[in-house]
Tab-separated table of C-alpha atoms and ligand atoms in Angstrom:
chain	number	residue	atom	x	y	z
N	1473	UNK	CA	104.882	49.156	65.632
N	1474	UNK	CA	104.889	45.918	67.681
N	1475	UNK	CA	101.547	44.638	69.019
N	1476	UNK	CA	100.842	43.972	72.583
N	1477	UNK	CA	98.709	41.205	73.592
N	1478	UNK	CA	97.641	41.281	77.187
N	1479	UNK	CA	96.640	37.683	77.647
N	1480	UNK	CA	98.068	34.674	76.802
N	1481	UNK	CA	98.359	31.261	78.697
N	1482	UNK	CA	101.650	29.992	77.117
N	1483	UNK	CA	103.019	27.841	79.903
N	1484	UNK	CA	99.397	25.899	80.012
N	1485	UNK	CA	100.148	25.347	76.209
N	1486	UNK	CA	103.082	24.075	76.095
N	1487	UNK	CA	102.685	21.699	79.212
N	1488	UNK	CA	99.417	20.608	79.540
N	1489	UNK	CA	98.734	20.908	76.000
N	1490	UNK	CA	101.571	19.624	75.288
N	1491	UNK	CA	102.660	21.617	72.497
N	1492	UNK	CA	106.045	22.836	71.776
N	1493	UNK	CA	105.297	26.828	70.777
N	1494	UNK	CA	109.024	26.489	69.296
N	1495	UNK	CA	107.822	24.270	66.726
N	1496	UNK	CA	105.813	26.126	63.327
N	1497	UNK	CA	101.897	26.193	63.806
N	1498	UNK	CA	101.390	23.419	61.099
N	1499	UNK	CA	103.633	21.147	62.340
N	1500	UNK	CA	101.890	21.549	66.141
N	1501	UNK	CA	98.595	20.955	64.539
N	1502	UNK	CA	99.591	18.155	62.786
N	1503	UNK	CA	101.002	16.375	65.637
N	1504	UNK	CA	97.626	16.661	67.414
N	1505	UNK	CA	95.507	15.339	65.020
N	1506	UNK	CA	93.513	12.349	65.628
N	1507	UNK	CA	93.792	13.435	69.518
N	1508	UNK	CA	90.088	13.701	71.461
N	1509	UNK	CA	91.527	14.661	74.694
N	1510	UNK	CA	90.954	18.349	74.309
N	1511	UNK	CA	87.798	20.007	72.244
N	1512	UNK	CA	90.773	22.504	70.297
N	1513	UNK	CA	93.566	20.265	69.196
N	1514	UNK	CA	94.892	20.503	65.936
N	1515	UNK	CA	93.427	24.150	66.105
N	1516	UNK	CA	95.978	25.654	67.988
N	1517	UNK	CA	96.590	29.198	66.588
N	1518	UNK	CA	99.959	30.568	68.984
N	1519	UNK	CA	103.212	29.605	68.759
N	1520	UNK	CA	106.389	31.506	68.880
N	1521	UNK	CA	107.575	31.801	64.917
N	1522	UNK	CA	103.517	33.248	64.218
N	1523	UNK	CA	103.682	35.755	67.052
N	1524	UNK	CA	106.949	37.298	65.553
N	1525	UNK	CA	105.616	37.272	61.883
N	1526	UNK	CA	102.391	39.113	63.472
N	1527	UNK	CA	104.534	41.573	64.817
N	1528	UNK	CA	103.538	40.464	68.616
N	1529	UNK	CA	106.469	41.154	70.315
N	1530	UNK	CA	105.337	42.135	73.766
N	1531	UNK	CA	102.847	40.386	75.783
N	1532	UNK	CA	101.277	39.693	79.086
N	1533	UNK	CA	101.957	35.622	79.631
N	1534	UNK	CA	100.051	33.640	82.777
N	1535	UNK	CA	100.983	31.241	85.072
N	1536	UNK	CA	97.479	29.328	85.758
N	1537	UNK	CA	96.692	26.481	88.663
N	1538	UNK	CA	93.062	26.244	90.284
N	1539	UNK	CA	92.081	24.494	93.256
N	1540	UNK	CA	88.830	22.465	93.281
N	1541	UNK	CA	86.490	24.518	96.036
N	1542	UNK	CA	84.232	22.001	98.039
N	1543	UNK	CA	84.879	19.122	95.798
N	1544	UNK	CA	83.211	21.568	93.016
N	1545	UNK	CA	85.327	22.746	89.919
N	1546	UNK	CA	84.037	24.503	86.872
N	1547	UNK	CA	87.396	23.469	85.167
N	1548	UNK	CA	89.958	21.160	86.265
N	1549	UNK	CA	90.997	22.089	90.004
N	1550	UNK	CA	93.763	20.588	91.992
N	1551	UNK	CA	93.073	19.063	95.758
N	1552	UNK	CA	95.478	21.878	97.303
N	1553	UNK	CA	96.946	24.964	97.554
N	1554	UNK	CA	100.530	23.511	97.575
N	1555	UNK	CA	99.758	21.446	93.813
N	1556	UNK	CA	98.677	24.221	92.444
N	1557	UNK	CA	101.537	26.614	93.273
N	1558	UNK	CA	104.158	23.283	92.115
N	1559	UNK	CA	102.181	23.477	88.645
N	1560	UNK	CA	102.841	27.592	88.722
N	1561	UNK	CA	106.233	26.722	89.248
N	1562	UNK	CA	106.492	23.947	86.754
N	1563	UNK	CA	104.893	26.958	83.983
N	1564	UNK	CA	107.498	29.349	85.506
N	1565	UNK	CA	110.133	26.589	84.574
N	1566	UNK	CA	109.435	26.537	80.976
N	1567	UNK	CA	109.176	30.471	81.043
N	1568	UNK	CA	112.823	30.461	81.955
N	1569	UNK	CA	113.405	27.232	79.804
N	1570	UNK	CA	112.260	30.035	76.711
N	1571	UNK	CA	114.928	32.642	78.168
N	1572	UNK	CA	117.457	30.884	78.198
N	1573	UNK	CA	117.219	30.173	74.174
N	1574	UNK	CA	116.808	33.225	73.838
N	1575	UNK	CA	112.901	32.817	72.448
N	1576	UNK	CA	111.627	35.159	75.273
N	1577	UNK	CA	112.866	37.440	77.753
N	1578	UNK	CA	111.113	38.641	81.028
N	1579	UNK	CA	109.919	42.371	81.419
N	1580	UNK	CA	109.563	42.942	85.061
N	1581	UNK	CA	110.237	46.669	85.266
N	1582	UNK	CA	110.594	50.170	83.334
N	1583	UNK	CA	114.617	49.623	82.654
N	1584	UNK	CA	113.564	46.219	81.085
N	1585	UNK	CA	110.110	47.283	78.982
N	1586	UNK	CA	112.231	49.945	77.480
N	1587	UNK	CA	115.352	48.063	76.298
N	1588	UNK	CA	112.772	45.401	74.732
N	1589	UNK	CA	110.693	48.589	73.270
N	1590	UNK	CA	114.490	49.461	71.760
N	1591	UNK	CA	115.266	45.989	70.385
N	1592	UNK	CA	111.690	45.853	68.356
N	1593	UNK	CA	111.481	48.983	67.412
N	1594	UNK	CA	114.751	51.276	67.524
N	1595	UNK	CA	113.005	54.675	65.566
N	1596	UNK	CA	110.188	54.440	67.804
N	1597	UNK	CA	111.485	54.440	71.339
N	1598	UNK	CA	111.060	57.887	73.248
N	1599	UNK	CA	108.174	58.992	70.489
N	1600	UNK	CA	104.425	59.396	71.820
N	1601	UNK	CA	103.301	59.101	68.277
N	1602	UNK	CA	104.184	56.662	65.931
N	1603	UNK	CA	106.071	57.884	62.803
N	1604	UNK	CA	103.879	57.088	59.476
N	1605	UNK	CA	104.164	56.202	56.957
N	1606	UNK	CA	104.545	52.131	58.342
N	1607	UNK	CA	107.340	50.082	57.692
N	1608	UNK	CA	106.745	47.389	55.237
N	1609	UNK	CA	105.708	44.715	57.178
N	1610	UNK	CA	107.051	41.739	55.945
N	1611	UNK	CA	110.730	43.457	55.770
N	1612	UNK	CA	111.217	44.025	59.302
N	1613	UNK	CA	113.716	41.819	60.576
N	1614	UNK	CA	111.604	40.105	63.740
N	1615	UNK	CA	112.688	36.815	62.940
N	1616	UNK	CA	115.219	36.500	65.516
N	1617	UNK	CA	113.837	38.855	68.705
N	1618	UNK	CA	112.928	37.806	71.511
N	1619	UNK	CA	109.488	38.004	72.725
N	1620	UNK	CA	108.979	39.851	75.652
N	1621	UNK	CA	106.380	38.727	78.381
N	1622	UNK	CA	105.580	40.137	81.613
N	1623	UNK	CA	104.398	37.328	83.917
N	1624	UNK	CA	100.523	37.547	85.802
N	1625	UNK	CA	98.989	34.647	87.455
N	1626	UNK	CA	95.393	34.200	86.338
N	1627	UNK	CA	93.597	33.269	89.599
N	1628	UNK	CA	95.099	33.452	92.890
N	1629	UNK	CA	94.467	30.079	94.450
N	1630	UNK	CA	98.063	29.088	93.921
N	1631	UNK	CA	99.111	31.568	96.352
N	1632	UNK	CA	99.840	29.418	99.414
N	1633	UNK	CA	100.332	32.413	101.683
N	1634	UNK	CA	101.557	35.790	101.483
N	1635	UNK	CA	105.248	34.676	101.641
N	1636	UNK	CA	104.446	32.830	98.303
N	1637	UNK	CA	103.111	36.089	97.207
N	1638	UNK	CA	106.396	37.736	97.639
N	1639	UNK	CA	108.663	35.044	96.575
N	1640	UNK	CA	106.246	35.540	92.772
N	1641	UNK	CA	107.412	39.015	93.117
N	1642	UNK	CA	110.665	38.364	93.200
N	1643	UNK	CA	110.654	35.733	90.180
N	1644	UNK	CA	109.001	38.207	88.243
N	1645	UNK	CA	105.141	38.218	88.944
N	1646	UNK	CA	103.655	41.446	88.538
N	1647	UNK	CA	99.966	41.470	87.779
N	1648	UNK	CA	97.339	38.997	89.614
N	1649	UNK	CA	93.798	38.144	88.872
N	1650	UNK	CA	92.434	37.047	92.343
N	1651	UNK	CA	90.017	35.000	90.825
N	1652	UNK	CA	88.942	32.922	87.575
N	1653	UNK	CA	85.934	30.952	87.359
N	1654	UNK	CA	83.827	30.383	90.126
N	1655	UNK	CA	84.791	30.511	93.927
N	1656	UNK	CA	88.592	30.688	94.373
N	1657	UNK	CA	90.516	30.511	97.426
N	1658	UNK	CA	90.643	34.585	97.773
N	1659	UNK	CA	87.518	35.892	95.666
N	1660	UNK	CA	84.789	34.777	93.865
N	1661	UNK	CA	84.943	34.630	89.841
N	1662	UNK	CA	82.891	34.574	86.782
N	1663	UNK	CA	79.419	33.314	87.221
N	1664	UNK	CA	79.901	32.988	91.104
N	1665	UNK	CA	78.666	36.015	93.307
N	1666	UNK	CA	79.911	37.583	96.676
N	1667	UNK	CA	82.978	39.409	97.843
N	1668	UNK	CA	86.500	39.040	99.157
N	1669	UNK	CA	86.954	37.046	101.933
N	1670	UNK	CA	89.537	38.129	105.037
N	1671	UNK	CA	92.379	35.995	103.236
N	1672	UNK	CA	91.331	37.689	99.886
N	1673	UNK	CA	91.108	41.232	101.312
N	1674	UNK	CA	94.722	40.530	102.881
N	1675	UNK	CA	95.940	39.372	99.229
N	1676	UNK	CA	95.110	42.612	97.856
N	1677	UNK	CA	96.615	45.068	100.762
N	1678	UNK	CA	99.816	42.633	100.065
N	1679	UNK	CA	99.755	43.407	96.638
N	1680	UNK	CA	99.252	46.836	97.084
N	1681	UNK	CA	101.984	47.254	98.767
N	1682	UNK	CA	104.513	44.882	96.908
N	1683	UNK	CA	103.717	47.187	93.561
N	1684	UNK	CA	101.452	44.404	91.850
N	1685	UNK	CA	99.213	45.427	88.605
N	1686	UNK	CA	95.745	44.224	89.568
N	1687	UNK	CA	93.436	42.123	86.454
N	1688	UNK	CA	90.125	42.674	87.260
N	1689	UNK	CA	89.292	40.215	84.565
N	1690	UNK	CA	86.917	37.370	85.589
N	1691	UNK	CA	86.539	39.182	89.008
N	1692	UNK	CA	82.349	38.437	89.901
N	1693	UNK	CA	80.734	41.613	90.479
N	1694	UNK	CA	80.745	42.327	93.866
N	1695	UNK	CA	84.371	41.563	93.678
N	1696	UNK	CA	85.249	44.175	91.321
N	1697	UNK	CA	83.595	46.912	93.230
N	1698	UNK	CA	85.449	45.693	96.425
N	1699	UNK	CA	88.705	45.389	94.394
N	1700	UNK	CA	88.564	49.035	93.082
N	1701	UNK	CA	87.770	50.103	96.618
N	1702	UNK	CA	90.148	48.357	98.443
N	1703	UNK	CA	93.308	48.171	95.985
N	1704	UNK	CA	95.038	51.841	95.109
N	1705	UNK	CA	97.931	50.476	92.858
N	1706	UNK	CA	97.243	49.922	89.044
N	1707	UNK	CA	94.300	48.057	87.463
N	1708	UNK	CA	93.666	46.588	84.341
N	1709	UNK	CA	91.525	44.320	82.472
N	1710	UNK	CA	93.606	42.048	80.327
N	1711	UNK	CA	90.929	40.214	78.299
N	1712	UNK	CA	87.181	41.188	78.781
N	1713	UNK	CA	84.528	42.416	76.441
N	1714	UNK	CA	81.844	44.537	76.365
N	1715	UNK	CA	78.277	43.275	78.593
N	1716	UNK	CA	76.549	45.670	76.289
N	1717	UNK	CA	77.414	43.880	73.645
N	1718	UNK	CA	77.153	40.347	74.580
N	1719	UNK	CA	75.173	40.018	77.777
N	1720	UNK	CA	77.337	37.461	80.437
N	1721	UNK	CA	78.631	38.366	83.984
N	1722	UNK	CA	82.259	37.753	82.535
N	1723	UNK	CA	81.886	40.648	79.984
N	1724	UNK	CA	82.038	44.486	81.534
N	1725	UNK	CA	79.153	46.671	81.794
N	1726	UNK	CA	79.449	50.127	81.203
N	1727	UNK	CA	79.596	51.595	85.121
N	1728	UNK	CA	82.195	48.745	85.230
N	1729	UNK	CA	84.426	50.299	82.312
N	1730	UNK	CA	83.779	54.265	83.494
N	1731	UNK	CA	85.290	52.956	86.659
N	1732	UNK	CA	88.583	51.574	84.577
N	1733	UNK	CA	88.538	54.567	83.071
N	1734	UNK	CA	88.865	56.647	86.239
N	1735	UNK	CA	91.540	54.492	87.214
N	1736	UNK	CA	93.667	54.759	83.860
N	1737	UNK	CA	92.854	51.121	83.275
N	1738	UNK	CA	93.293	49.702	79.859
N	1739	UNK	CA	90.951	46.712	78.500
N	1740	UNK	CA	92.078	44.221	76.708
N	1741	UNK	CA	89.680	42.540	73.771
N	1742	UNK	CA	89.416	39.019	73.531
N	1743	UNK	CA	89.160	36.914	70.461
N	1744	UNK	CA	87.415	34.324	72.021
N	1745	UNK	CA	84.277	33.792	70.083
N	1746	UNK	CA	81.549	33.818	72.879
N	1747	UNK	CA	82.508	37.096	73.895
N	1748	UNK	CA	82.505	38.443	70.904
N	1749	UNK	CA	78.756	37.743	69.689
N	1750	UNK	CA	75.346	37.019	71.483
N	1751	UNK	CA	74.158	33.260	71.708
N	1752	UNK	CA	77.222	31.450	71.000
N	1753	UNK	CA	77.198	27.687	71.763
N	1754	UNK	CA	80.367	26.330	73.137
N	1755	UNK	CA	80.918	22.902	71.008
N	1756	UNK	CA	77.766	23.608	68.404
N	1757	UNK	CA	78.098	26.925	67.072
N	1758	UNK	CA	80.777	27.546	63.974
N	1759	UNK	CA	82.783	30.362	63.331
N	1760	UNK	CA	81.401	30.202	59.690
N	1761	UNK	CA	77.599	29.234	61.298
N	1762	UNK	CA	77.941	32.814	63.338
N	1763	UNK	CA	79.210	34.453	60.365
N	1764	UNK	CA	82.086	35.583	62.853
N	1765	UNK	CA	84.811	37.675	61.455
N	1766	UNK	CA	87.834	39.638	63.014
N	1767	UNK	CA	85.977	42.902	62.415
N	1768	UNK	CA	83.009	42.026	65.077
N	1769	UNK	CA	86.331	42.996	67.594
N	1770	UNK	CA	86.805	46.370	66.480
N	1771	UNK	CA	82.694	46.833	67.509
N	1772	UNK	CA	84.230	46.038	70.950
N	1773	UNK	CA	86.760	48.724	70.771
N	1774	UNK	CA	85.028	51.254	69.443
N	1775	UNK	CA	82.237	50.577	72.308
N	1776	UNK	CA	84.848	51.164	74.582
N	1777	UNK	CA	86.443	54.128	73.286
N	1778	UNK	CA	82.717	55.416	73.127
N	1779	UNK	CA	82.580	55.262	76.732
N	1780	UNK	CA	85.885	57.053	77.205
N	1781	UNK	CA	85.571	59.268	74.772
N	1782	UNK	CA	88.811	58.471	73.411
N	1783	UNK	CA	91.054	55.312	72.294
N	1784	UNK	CA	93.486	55.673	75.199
N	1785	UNK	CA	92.108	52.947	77.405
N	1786	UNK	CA	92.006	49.647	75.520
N	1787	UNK	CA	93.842	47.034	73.841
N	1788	UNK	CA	94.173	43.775	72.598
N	1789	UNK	CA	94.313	40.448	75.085
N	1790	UNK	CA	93.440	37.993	72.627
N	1791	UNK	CA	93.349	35.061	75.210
N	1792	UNK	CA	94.093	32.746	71.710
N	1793	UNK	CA	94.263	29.235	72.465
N	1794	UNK	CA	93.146	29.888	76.232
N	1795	UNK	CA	91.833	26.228	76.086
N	1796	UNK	CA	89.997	27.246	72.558
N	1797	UNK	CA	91.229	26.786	68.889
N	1798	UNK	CA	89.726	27.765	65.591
N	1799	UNK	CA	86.567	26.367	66.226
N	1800	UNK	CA	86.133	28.983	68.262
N	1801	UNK	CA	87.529	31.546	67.293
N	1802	UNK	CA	86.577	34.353	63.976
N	1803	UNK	CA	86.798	32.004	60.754
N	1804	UNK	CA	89.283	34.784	58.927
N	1805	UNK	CA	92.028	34.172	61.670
N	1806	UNK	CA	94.416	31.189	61.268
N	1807	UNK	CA	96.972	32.623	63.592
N	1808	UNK	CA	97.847	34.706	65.826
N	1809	UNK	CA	100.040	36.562	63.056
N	1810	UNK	CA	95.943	38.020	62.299
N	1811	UNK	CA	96.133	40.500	65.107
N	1812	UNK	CA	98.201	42.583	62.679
N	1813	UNK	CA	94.954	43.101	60.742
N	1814	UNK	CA	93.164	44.494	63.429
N	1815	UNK	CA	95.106	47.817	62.246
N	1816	UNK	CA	93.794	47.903	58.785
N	1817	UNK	CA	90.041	47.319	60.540
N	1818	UNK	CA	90.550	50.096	62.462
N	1819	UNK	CA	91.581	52.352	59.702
N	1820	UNK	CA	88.602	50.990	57.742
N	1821	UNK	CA	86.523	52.262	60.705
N	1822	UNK	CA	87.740	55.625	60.763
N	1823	UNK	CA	90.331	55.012	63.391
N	1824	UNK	CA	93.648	57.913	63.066
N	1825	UNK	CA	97.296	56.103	62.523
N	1826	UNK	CA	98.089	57.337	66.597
N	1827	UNK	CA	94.876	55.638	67.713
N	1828	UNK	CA	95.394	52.437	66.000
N	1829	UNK	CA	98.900	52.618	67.368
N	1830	UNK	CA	97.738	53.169	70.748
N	1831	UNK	CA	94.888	50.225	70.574
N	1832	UNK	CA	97.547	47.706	69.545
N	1833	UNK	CA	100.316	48.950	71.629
N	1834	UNK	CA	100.608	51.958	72.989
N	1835	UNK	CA	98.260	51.947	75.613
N	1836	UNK	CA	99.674	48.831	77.499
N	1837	UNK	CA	103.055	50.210	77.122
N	1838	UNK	CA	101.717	53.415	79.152
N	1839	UNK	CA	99.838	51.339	81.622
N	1840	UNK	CA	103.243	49.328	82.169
N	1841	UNK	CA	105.359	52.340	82.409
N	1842	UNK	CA	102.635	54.458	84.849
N	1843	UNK	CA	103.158	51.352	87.013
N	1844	UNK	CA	106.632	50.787	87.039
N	1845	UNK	CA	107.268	54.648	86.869
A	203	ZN	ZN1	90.581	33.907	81.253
């Protein structure tokens, strides 16, 4: 079984990071080391050869550009509209840059999810349950597959107008997240408060009826409740955690995830160590210091297949090296390869083989093929 990770920011890697995710993980930290420009470097724990020998052959890769809003940016924002949608275009370059040696391909509808589901995993194509017993692991032969990514922008600002919106749809774009943090162009994000505005509300009947996948991720409050009312297409949350677990107005409370639920969302978990456990300190608190370990993430999951009563409605969106490394991230992961393990945490929680296979893959996959049915 391949894993799916709903979240990644590859393009941001490789070009404002500056890291070549061709290159083996050593040899990327290496080259960063001694660097101060950027709290994570020589931390990095994604690059291409790690997420085949993890198994992660499918994922949901961003295209990210903010705009500073009233000369106020809670991370680097550019001065307009048109710069941010040139450095979406400049990530959409190296997407393509990938294809075309054949170290990624596109998924951008049903015909294409299903012939990458058929390279990666021939036997299991066409089978709603996973045939045990597992493959050995280290004899599958990954080495030279593609990875597949399906392309979502991660805050909308970019989006000079709705003819911008359409030409991302025909590139490949297929799920948005209208906002990230704090105000955005369209919606309001994490820790800002207050709805759509009339541009924003226009964005999402555009969407709508263009076929997009709506990420509700990072969406304030009052924003998600508007979103859900006003948008019918598909929803997910590609990496968010549980409020009840870690108390912040980027995690999702309860009423929040009953809502997904309704809507046949899927969550995706995210390793990134804030969200995972109360009163982390950006910059003072240690992985070892917390005690963190990859199993605090299954408490996550299970919280959310509480609420749903089953394990059909999340997944993994690791969001590792979203502008984090490994000081920041649970001290038994070195790489992104570790997401395999969440399987045998599972297990060791009780978790069924079909329910682990579901959490790591299966459930995206659905969500993916409901949309593009
Ligand atoms: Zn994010």
């Amino acid at each position: 079984m391949l894993i799916f990770d709903a979240h990644l920011d590859l393009a941001m890697n490789a070009l404002e990071w500056n890291r070549d995710l061709r290159r083996p993980i050593d040899e990327i930290r290496q080259r960063e080391l001694g660097m101060t420009d950027k709290p994570d470097r020589g931390r990095g724990t994604v690059c291409l050869s790690e997420m085949r020998r993890g198994g992660v052959g499918l994922c949901v890769a961003t295209q990210i550009a903010r705009i500073e809003h009233n000369a106020y940016s809670p991370v680097f924002g550019w001065r307009s509209q048109a710069q941010a949608w040139a450095q979406t275009q400049g990530q959409l370059a190296w997407y393509r840059a990938m294809e075309e040696t054949g170290e990624t391909v596109q998924i951008r509808d049903a015909e294409g999810l299903e012939r990458h589901l058929q390279r990666w995993e021939p036997e299991e194509v066409g089978r709603a349950v996973p045939s045990p017993p597992r493959r050995d692991e280290t004899s599958r032969p990954t080495e030279k597959l593609p990875i597949g990514y399906v392309l979502s922008l991660e805050g909308a600002d970019s989006i000079v107008t709705l003819k911008h919106l359409e030409r991302a749809w025909e590139y490949g774009l297929r799920a948005i997240g209208p906002a990230h943090y704090g105000p955005g162009v369209y919606a309001n994000g994490t820790d800002a408060t207050g709805g759509f505005n009339a541009n924003g509300r226009e964005l999402l009947k555009e969407m709508d009826r263009l076929g997009f996948i709506l990420d509700v991720t990072h969406l304030c409050d009052d924003c998600f409740w508007e979103a859900l009312n006003l948008f019918q297409g598909p929803v997910w949350a590609s990496h968010s955690n549980c409020r009840a677990l870690v108390s912040h107005n980027r995690q999702l409370d309860d009423d929040q995830m009953r809502a997904l639920i309704k809507r046949g969302a899927v969550i995706g978990v995210a390793l990134d160590a804030w969200m995972m456990v109360p009163g982390w300190v950006r910059r003072k608190t240690t992985p070892e210091g917390a005690a963190l370990k990859l199993e605090k993430i299954v408490e996550h999951i299970d919280h959310i297949c509480q609420i749903a009563g089953n394990a059909a409605h999340v997944g993994i969106g690791s969001d590792l090296d979203g502008a984090f490394g490994r000081e920041q991230t649970p001290m038994d992961l070195d790489t992104i390869a570790d997401l395999a393990r969440i399987r045998e945490l599972l297990k060791a929680r009780g978790y069924l083989e079909d329910d682990v296979a579901a959490i790591t893959s299966g459930n995206f996959i659905r969500r993916l093929r409901e949309a593009w049915g």
